[in-house]
XYZ file of N, CA, C and O in Angstrom:
580
model
N 33.629 36.164 -91.383
C 34.569 35.462 -90.568
C 33.884 35.045 -89.272
O 33.165 35.804 -88.667
N 34.126 33.834 -88.850
C 33.497 33.289 -87.651
C 34.526 33.208 -86.550
O 35.534 32.531 -86.670
N 34.213 33.913 -85.443
C 35.080 33.841 -84.268
C 34.362 32.900 -83.287
O 33.263 33.204 -82.822
N 34.959 31.724 -83.021
C 34.246 30.682 -82.254
C 33.663 31.169 -80.932
O 32.501 30.925 -80.645
N 34.408 31.838 -80.140
C 33.928 32.233 -78.819
C 32.780 33.232 -78.926
O 31.749 33.084 -78.286
N 32.933 34.240 -79.771
C 31.915 35.277 -79.919
C 30.689 34.716 -80.631
O 29.556 34.982 -80.237
N 30.897 33.911 -81.652
C 29.769 33.314 -82.373
C 28.947 32.432 -81.447
O 27.705 32.482 -81.465
N 29.594 31.624 -80.633
C 28.878 30.763 -79.675
C 28.123 31.610 -78.656
O 26.971 31.315 -78.307
N 28.748 32.684 -78.178
C 28.106 33.547 -77.195
C 26.866 34.213 -77.791
O 25.814 34.288 -77.152
N 26.972 34.666 -79.039
C 25.828 35.287 -79.695
C 24.714 34.265 -79.934
O 23.529 34.572 -79.780
N 25.101 33.068 -80.315
C 24.122 31.997 -80.542
C 23.384 31.673 -79.237
O 22.158 31.556 -79.208
N 24.118 31.538 -78.123
C 23.502 31.241 -76.833
C 22.613 32.393 -76.356
O 21.561 32.159 -75.762
N 23.042 33.623 -76.654
C 22.229 34.778 -76.288
C 20.904 34.745 -77.058
O 19.847 35.012 -76.506
N 20.990 34.405 -78.355
C 19.789 34.307 -79.186
C 18.866 33.210 -78.655
O 17.651 33.411 -78.532
N 19.423 32.053 -78.309
C 18.621 30.956 -77.756
C 17.971 31.358 -76.428
O 16.803 31.048 -76.175
N 18.739 32.037 -75.604
C 18.225 32.474 -74.308
C 17.056 33.442 -74.506
O 16.041 33.350 -73.835
N 17.200 34.379 -75.419
C 16.140 35.341 -75.703
C 14.893 34.617 -76.210
O 13.776 34.925 -75.806
N 15.073 33.636 -77.098
C 13.940 32.865 -77.604
C 13.248 32.101 -76.470
O 12.020 32.040 -76.403
N 14.043 31.526 -75.584
C 13.493 30.782 -74.460
C 12.696 31.705 -73.537
O 11.591 31.372 -73.107
N 13.249 32.882 -73.263
C 12.554 33.845 -72.408
C 11.250 34.289 -73.069
O 10.204 34.362 -72.420
N 11.293 34.568 -74.370
C 10.084 34.988 -75.090
C 9.032 33.886 -75.062
O 7.848 34.157 -74.865
N 9.484 32.647 -75.264
C 8.548 31.518 -75.234
C 7.947 31.370 -73.842
O 6.739 31.162 -73.696
N 8.771 31.482 -72.811
C 8.288 31.369 -71.438
C 7.275 32.468 -71.132
O 6.233 32.218 -70.521
N 7.571 33.705 -71.548
C 6.637 34.813 -71.329
C 5.329 34.553 -72.052
O 4.248 34.764 -71.489
N 5.434 34.103 -73.296
C 4.235 33.812 -74.085
C 3.393 32.742 -73.387
O 2.182 32.898 -73.227
N 4.029 31.648 -72.981
C 3.309 30.559 -72.304
C 2.713 31.035 -70.987
O 1.594 30.670 -70.633
N 3.470 31.833 -70.240
C 2.991 32.340 -68.958
C 1.721 33.176 -69.144
O 0.723 32.968 -68.457
N 1.742 34.095 -70.091
C 0.581 34.953 -70.302
C -0.590 34.173 -70.905
O -1.749 34.463 -70.606
N -0.286 33.167 -71.714
C -1.351 32.309 -72.249
C -2.035 31.557 -71.118
O -3.259 31.481 -71.045
N -1.240 31.021 -70.177
C -1.807 30.289 -69.048
C -2.588 31.220 -68.130
O -3.622 30.836 -67.583
N -2.116 32.448 -67.956
C -2.880 33.416 -67.169
C -4.245 33.666 -67.804
O -5.262 33.734 -67.107
N -4.264 33.812 -69.117
C -5.526 34.045 -69.823
C -6.449 32.842 -69.677
O -7.657 32.991 -69.439
N -5.888 31.620 -69.807
C -6.694 30.410 -69.647
C -7.236 30.311 -68.227
O -8.395 29.949 -68.023
N -6.406 30.627 -67.249
C -6.829 30.578 -65.860
C -7.953 31.579 -65.604
O -8.925 31.286 -64.913
N -7.813 32.752 -66.172
C -8.845 33.768 -66.029
C -10.151 33.299 -66.669
O -11.229 33.472 -66.099
N -10.040 32.686 -67.837
C -11.231 32.171 -68.519
C -11.899 31.078 -67.682
O -13.128 31.036 -67.561
N -11.095 30.202 -67.078
C -11.656 29.155 -66.224
C -12.320 29.762 -64.991
O -13.388 29.310 -64.567
N -11.692 30.782 -64.424
C -12.286 31.467 -63.279
C -13.627 32.081 -63.641
O -14.592 31.996 -62.884
N -13.702 32.695 -64.824
C -14.960 33.274 -65.292
C -16.014 32.188 -65.481
O -17.191 32.371 -65.144
N -15.595 31.044 -66.015
C -16.520 29.935 -66.240
C -17.049 29.395 -64.910
O -18.246 29.121 -64.773
N -16.181 29.259 -63.927
C -16.609 28.790 -62.606
C -17.591 29.783 -61.994
O -18.615 29.393 -61.428
N -17.302 31.053 -62.106
C -18.190 32.078 -61.565
C -19.552 32.035 -62.255
O -20.593 32.157 -61.615
N -19.551 31.825 -63.564
C -20.803 31.722 -64.303
C -21.597 30.504 -63.837
O -22.820 30.580 -63.652
N -20.914 29.379 -63.610
C -21.593 28.181 -63.125
C -22.177 28.402 -61.728
O -23.287 27.939 -61.433
N -21.454 29.114 -60.871
C -21.975 29.436 -59.539
C -23.244 30.277 -59.640
O -24.222 30.042 -58.933
N -23.207 31.280 -60.518
C -24.377 32.141 -60.687
C -25.563 31.353 -61.218
O -26.690 31.544 -60.759
N -25.320 30.450 -62.174
C -26.397 29.611 -62.714
C -26.970 28.706 -61.628
O -28.188 28.527 -61.543
N -26.091 28.152 -60.782
C -26.562 27.284 -59.702
C -27.419 28.073 -58.715
O -28.479 27.604 -58.287
N -26.976 29.285 -58.368
C -27.770 30.114 -57.462
C -29.127 30.442 -58.054
O -30.148 30.432 -57.358
N -29.161 30.725 -59.341
C -30.416 31.024 -60.005
C -31.345 29.806 -59.961
O -32.530 29.917 -59.643
N -30.784 28.615 -60.235
C -31.591 27.395 -60.193
C -32.086 27.103 -58.778
O -33.210 26.640 -58.589
N -31.254 27.396 -57.781
C -31.682 27.227 -56.387
C -32.837 28.168 -56.056
O -33.829 27.764 -55.439
N -32.713 29.427 -56.487
C -33.762 30.410 -56.208
C -35.073 30.039 -56.898
O -36.151 30.268 -56.357
N -34.972 29.504 -58.105
C -36.162 29.107 -58.854
C -36.758 27.803 -58.336
O -37.853 27.415 -58.728
N -36.016 27.110 -57.481
C -36.511 25.844 -56.938
C -36.328 24.673 -57.881
O -36.921 23.605 -57.669
N -35.547 24.839 -58.920
C -35.339 23.751 -59.878
C -34.329 22.731 -59.380
O -34.320 21.587 -59.830
N -33.469 23.138 -58.464
C -32.570 22.214 -57.776
C -32.598 22.586 -56.301
O -33.079 23.646 -55.929
N -32.101 21.677 -55.452
C -32.066 22.007 -54.037
C -30.679 21.750 -53.482
O -29.943 20.905 -53.983
N -30.361 22.489 -52.455
C -29.071 22.324 -51.798
C -29.158 21.134 -50.853
O -30.234 20.774 -50.383
N -28.010 20.521 -50.606
C -27.988 19.459 -49.619
C -28.269 20.051 -48.257
O -27.751 21.102 -47.895
N -29.086 19.352 -47.512
C -29.397 19.776 -46.155
C -28.846 18.741 -45.192
O -28.454 17.646 -45.589
N -28.847 19.074 -43.919
C -28.302 18.170 -42.900
C -28.996 16.815 -42.946
O -28.350 15.776 -42.802
N -30.300 16.799 -43.185
C -31.018 15.526 -43.220
C -30.565 14.668 -44.395
O -30.533 13.438 -44.287
N -30.187 15.299 -45.520
C -29.673 14.538 -46.660
C -28.367 13.854 -46.289
O -28.127 12.703 -46.652
N -27.521 14.568 -45.577
C -26.231 14.018 -45.173
C -26.442 12.893 -44.168
O -25.782 11.859 -44.232
N -27.404 13.063 -43.262
C -27.702 12.019 -42.279
C -28.205 10.762 -42.980
O -27.776 9.651 -42.646
N -29.091 10.923 -43.932
C -29.611 9.763 -44.677
C -28.482 9.071 -45.432
O -28.386 7.842 -45.425
N -27.607 9.852 -46.056
C -26.472 9.263 -46.771
C -25.562 8.505 -45.810
O -25.100 7.402 -46.119
N -25.320 9.076 -44.623
C -24.483 8.399 -43.625
C -25.145 7.125 -43.137
O -24.474 6.106 -42.929
N -26.459 7.139 -42.967
C -27.176 5.933 -42.531
C -27.119 4.852 -43.607
O -26.950 3.668 -43.299
N -27.252 5.250 -44.852
C -27.141 4.280 -45.946
C -25.738 3.692 -46.018
O -25.558 2.498 -46.261
N -24.742 4.540 -45.794
C -23.358 4.079 -45.774
C -23.156 3.088 -44.634
O -22.550 2.032 -44.804
N -23.692 3.411 -43.459
C -23.583 2.512 -42.309
C -24.264 1.183 -42.603
O -23.748 0.119 -42.250
N -25.409 1.222 -43.269
C -26.107 -0.021 -43.618
C -25.263 -0.866 -44.564
O -25.186 -2.088 -44.421
N -24.609 -0.201 -45.505
C -23.760 -0.946 -46.447
C -22.582 -1.598 -45.732
O -22.123 -2.669 -46.134
N -22.113 -0.971 -44.662
C -20.981 -1.515 -43.921
C -21.359 -2.704 -43.048
O -20.498 -3.374 -42.502
N -22.646 -2.960 -42.903
C -23.086 -4.073 -42.056
C -23.643 -5.239 -42.852
O -23.970 -6.264 -42.292
N -23.757 -5.087 -44.159
C -24.445 -6.085 -44.962
C -23.680 -7.370 -45.187
O -24.267 -8.387 -45.490
N -22.367 -7.351 -45.065
C -21.628 -8.589 -45.274
C -20.408 -8.630 -44.379
O -19.906 -7.601 -43.944
N -19.948 -9.838 -44.114
C -18.735 -9.997 -43.308
C -17.509 -9.497 -44.056
O -16.508 -9.174 -43.443
N -17.624 -9.435 -45.382
C -16.505 -8.938 -46.179
C -16.142 -7.500 -45.803
O -14.985 -7.121 -45.800
N -17.160 -6.721 -45.467
C -16.903 -5.332 -45.072
C -16.048 -5.289 -43.815
O -15.141 -4.477 -43.702
N -16.324 -6.188 -42.889
C -15.571 -6.187 -41.636
C -14.123 -6.625 -41.837
O -13.243 -6.215 -41.090
N -13.885 -7.453 -42.843
C -12.500 -7.881 -43.071
C -11.614 -6.711 -43.482
O -10.404 -6.779 -43.325
N -12.210 -5.656 -43.972
C -11.436 -4.464 -44.336
C -10.905 -3.754 -43.100
O -9.911 -3.032 -43.164
N -11.523 -3.978 -41.957
C -11.150 -3.275 -40.732
C -9.701 -3.520 -40.337
O -9.046 -2.627 -39.806
N -9.192 -4.709 -40.593
C -7.809 -5.002 -40.202
C -6.805 -4.267 -41.079
O -5.643 -4.139 -40.708
N -7.252 -3.787 -42.218
C -6.359 -3.089 -43.141
C -6.390 -1.575 -42.958
O -5.599 -0.860 -43.574
N -7.301 -1.089 -42.137
C -7.395 0.351 -41.902
C -6.496 0.758 -40.747
O -6.196 -0.044 -39.867
N -6.103 2.008 -40.751
C -5.310 2.519 -39.629
C -6.244 2.745 -38.439
O -7.468 2.799 -38.582
N -5.649 2.923 -37.278
C -6.439 3.181 -36.066
C -7.277 4.451 -36.221
O -8.445 4.487 -35.852
N -6.679 5.473 -36.776
C -7.384 6.746 -36.957
C -8.570 6.560 -37.907
O -9.667 7.080 -37.654
N -8.371 5.817 -38.991
C -9.455 5.590 -39.948
C -10.614 4.843 -39.303
O -11.782 5.192 -39.490
N -10.304 3.813 -38.523
C -11.361 3.047 -37.862
C -12.057 3.903 -36.812
O -13.275 3.830 -36.658
N -11.299 4.720 -36.104
C -11.912 5.615 -35.113
C -12.904 6.565 -35.775
O -14.005 6.798 -35.269
N -12.521 7.127 -36.902
C -13.416 8.061 -37.600
C -14.658 7.352 -38.125
O -15.766 7.886 -38.064
N -14.467 6.149 -38.637
C -15.602 5.359 -39.104
C -16.516 5.020 -37.931
O -17.744 5.142 -38.036
N -15.938 4.619 -36.817
C -16.736 4.293 -35.629
C -17.506 5.520 -35.151
O -18.676 5.407 -34.762
N -16.889 6.682 -35.193
C -17.565 7.909 -34.780
C -18.766 8.189 -35.676
O -19.840 8.563 -35.197
N -18.600 7.987 -36.980
C -19.711 8.164 -37.913
C -20.830 7.181 -37.608
O -22.005 7.546 -37.574
N -20.473 5.929 -37.376
C -21.487 4.912 -37.091
C -22.247 5.227 -35.805
O -23.465 5.052 -35.735
N -21.543 5.687 -34.784
C -22.205 6.069 -33.532
C -23.141 7.252 -33.778
O -24.257 7.292 -33.265
N -22.705 8.202 -34.598
C -23.509 9.397 -34.879
C -24.831 9.057 -35.556
O -25.816 9.775 -35.370
N -24.867 7.966 -36.324
C -26.116 7.581 -36.986
C -26.831 6.471 -36.223
O -27.717 5.812 -36.746
N -26.424 6.266 -34.965
C -27.143 5.329 -34.108
C -26.754 3.873 -34.254
O -27.531 2.989 -33.897
N -25.588 3.590 -34.786
C -25.170 2.195 -34.976
C -23.929 1.880 -34.147
O -22.898 1.467 -34.655
N -24.056 2.046 -32.831
C -22.949 1.751 -31.927
C -22.547 0.288 -31.996
O -21.367 -0.046 -31.853
N -23.530 -0.590 -32.209
C -23.235 -2.022 -32.303
C -22.300 -2.317 -33.474
O -21.341 -3.086 -33.349
N -22.552 -1.678 -34.587
C -21.718 -1.872 -35.769
C -20.339 -1.252 -35.537
O -19.307 -1.831 -35.893
N -20.313 -0.085 -34.918
C -19.039 0.579 -34.615
C -18.178 -0.311 -33.728
O -16.968 -0.457 -33.959
N -18.797 -0.925 -32.729
C -18.061 -1.813 -31.827
C -17.509 -3.017 -32.582
O -16.362 -3.429 -32.367
N -18.305 -3.550 -33.498
C -17.825 -4.711 -34.272
C -16.634 -4.318 -35.144
O -15.681 -5.084 -35.284
N -16.679 -3.125 -35.744
C -15.549 -2.660 -36.547
C -14.300 -2.511 -35.688
O -13.206 -2.901 -36.083
N -14.465 -1.932 -34.511
C -13.313 -1.777 -33.608
C -12.757 -3.133 -33.178
O -11.538 -3.331 -33.132
N -13.659 -4.072 -32.856
C -13.210 -5.411 -32.431
C -12.450 -6.108 -33.560
O -11.392 -6.695 -33.340
N -13.008 -6.057 -34.766
C -12.358 -6.703 -35.909
C -11.014 -6.042 -36.195
O -10.028 -6.720 -36.460
N -10.979 -4.727 -36.117
C -9.732 -3.997 -36.354
C -8.671 -4.373 -35.321
O -7.498 -4.533 -35.656
N -9.094 -4.537 -34.063
C -8.123 -4.827 -33.001
C -7.427 -6.170 -33.220
O -6.297 -6.360 -32.783
N -8.083 -7.070 -33.931
C -7.457 -8.363 -34.220
C -6.268 -8.209 -35.160
O -5.336 -9.010 -35.125
N -6.297 -7.184 -35.997
C -5.226 -6.978 -36.960
C -4.142 -6.027 -36.478
O -3.115 -5.881 -37.126
N -4.371 -5.368 -35.338
C -3.350 -4.466 -34.789
C -2.231 -5.297 -34.190
O -2.424 -5.976 -33.191
N -1.052 -5.252 -34.794
C 0.034 -6.089 -34.288
C 1.283 -5.293 -33.912
O 2.265 -5.864 -33.518
N 1.232 -3.982 -34.038
C 2.362 -3.168 -33.589
C 2.176 -2.855 -32.112
O 1.046 -2.707 -31.628
N 3.264 -2.734 -31.419
C 3.198 -2.470 -29.976
C 2.478 -1.167 -29.642
O 1.823 -1.050 -28.626
N 2.613 -0.158 -30.514
C 2.024 1.147 -30.212
C 0.633 1.355 -30.810
O 0.100 2.443 -30.761
N 0.037 0.300 -31.370
C -1.309 0.438 -31.930
C -2.323 0.672 -30.825
O -2.251 0.057 -29.755
N -3.276 1.533 -31.090
C -4.267 1.904 -30.083
C -5.165 0.749 -29.661
O -5.540 0.632 -28.505
N -5.525 -0.083 -30.615
C -6.544 -1.093 -30.354
C -6.000 -2.511 -30.233
O -6.754 -3.462 -30.253
N -4.716 -2.672 -30.094
C -4.093 -3.998 -30.118
C -4.674 -4.918 -29.044
O -4.645 -4.627 -27.865
N -5.237 -6.036 -29.510
C -5.790 -7.072 -28.627
C -6.656 -6.484 -27.520
O -6.596 -6.912 -26.380
N -7.455 -5.508 -27.877
C -8.268 -4.826 -26.868
C -9.395 -5.721 -26.379
O -9.987 -6.484 -27.145
N -9.677 -5.620 -25.119
C -10.783 -6.334 -24.492
C -12.086 -5.686 -24.960
O -12.163 -4.457 -25.051
N -13.137 -6.482 -25.246
C -14.403 -5.882 -25.697
C -14.958 -4.830 -24.740
O -15.514 -3.825 -25.172
N -14.792 -5.038 -23.438
C -15.264 -4.043 -22.470
C -14.462 -2.755 -22.617
O -15.014 -1.650 -22.588
N -13.157 -2.883 -22.806
C -12.322 -1.707 -23.021
C -12.737 -0.973 -24.293
O -12.739 0.258 -24.333
N -13.080 -1.741 -25.330
C -13.497 -1.114 -26.586
C -14.821 -0.385 -26.420
O -15.029 0.661 -27.023
N -15.727 -0.934 -25.608
C -16.984 -0.239 -25.367
C -16.733 1.097 -24.675
O -17.338 2.112 -25.024
N -15.823 1.096 -23.700
C -15.484 2.348 -23.018
C -14.795 3.309 -23.991
O -15.045 4.506 -23.983
N -13.929 2.765 -24.834
C -13.227 3.559 -25.837
C -14.232 4.196 -26.789
O -14.134 5.376 -27.139
N -15.235 3.404 -27.191
C -16.261 3.882 -28.109
C -17.063 5.005 -27.451
O -17.411 5.994 -28.110
N -17.360 4.881 -26.187
C -18.070 5.956 -25.471
C -17.242 7.229 -25.489
O -17.774 8.324 -25.630
N -15.921 7.075 -25.347
C -15.039 8.233 -25.418
C -15.037 8.878 -26.791
O -14.996 10.101 -26.921
N -15.100 8.052 -27.836
C -15.151 8.598 -29.200
C -16.450 9.356 -29.430
O -16.482 10.380 -30.112
N -17.545 8.832 -28.875
C -18.859 9.429 -29.099
C -19.044 10.736 -28.328
O -19.869 11.538 -28.677
N -18.246 10.925 -27.290
C -18.412 12.117 -26.453
C -17.940 13.363 -27.142
O -17.204 13.424 -28.033
């Protein structure tokens, strides 16, 4: 004999138990996978350290980063197309780019990026809106400090 209320309650209880069991199974499976990935990452770190010690690979040094930054700065000066991107960047983005350019000795390029960017600043609260080149030079000195 089927009693609708009790039969439905038992059916829902069975479904709930199955759902909980499935969730527990999936949870513990994911924990095991995460642990395996953690072990794999640790093994890769150990292999990298071994290769570093053997001299088969080398770590990045400050001079490598400086050379990469200088190459990046050179790429930013090679065409006028690069400067057209300046109007699409935020003030903070252009400031950070200008700081990088100054750090690698390209203040002239940094100033050009700031000047080009200022042409596209059209909000009242923009930092570089219609800035005078002399003001931008002083601003650039402040960024470099």
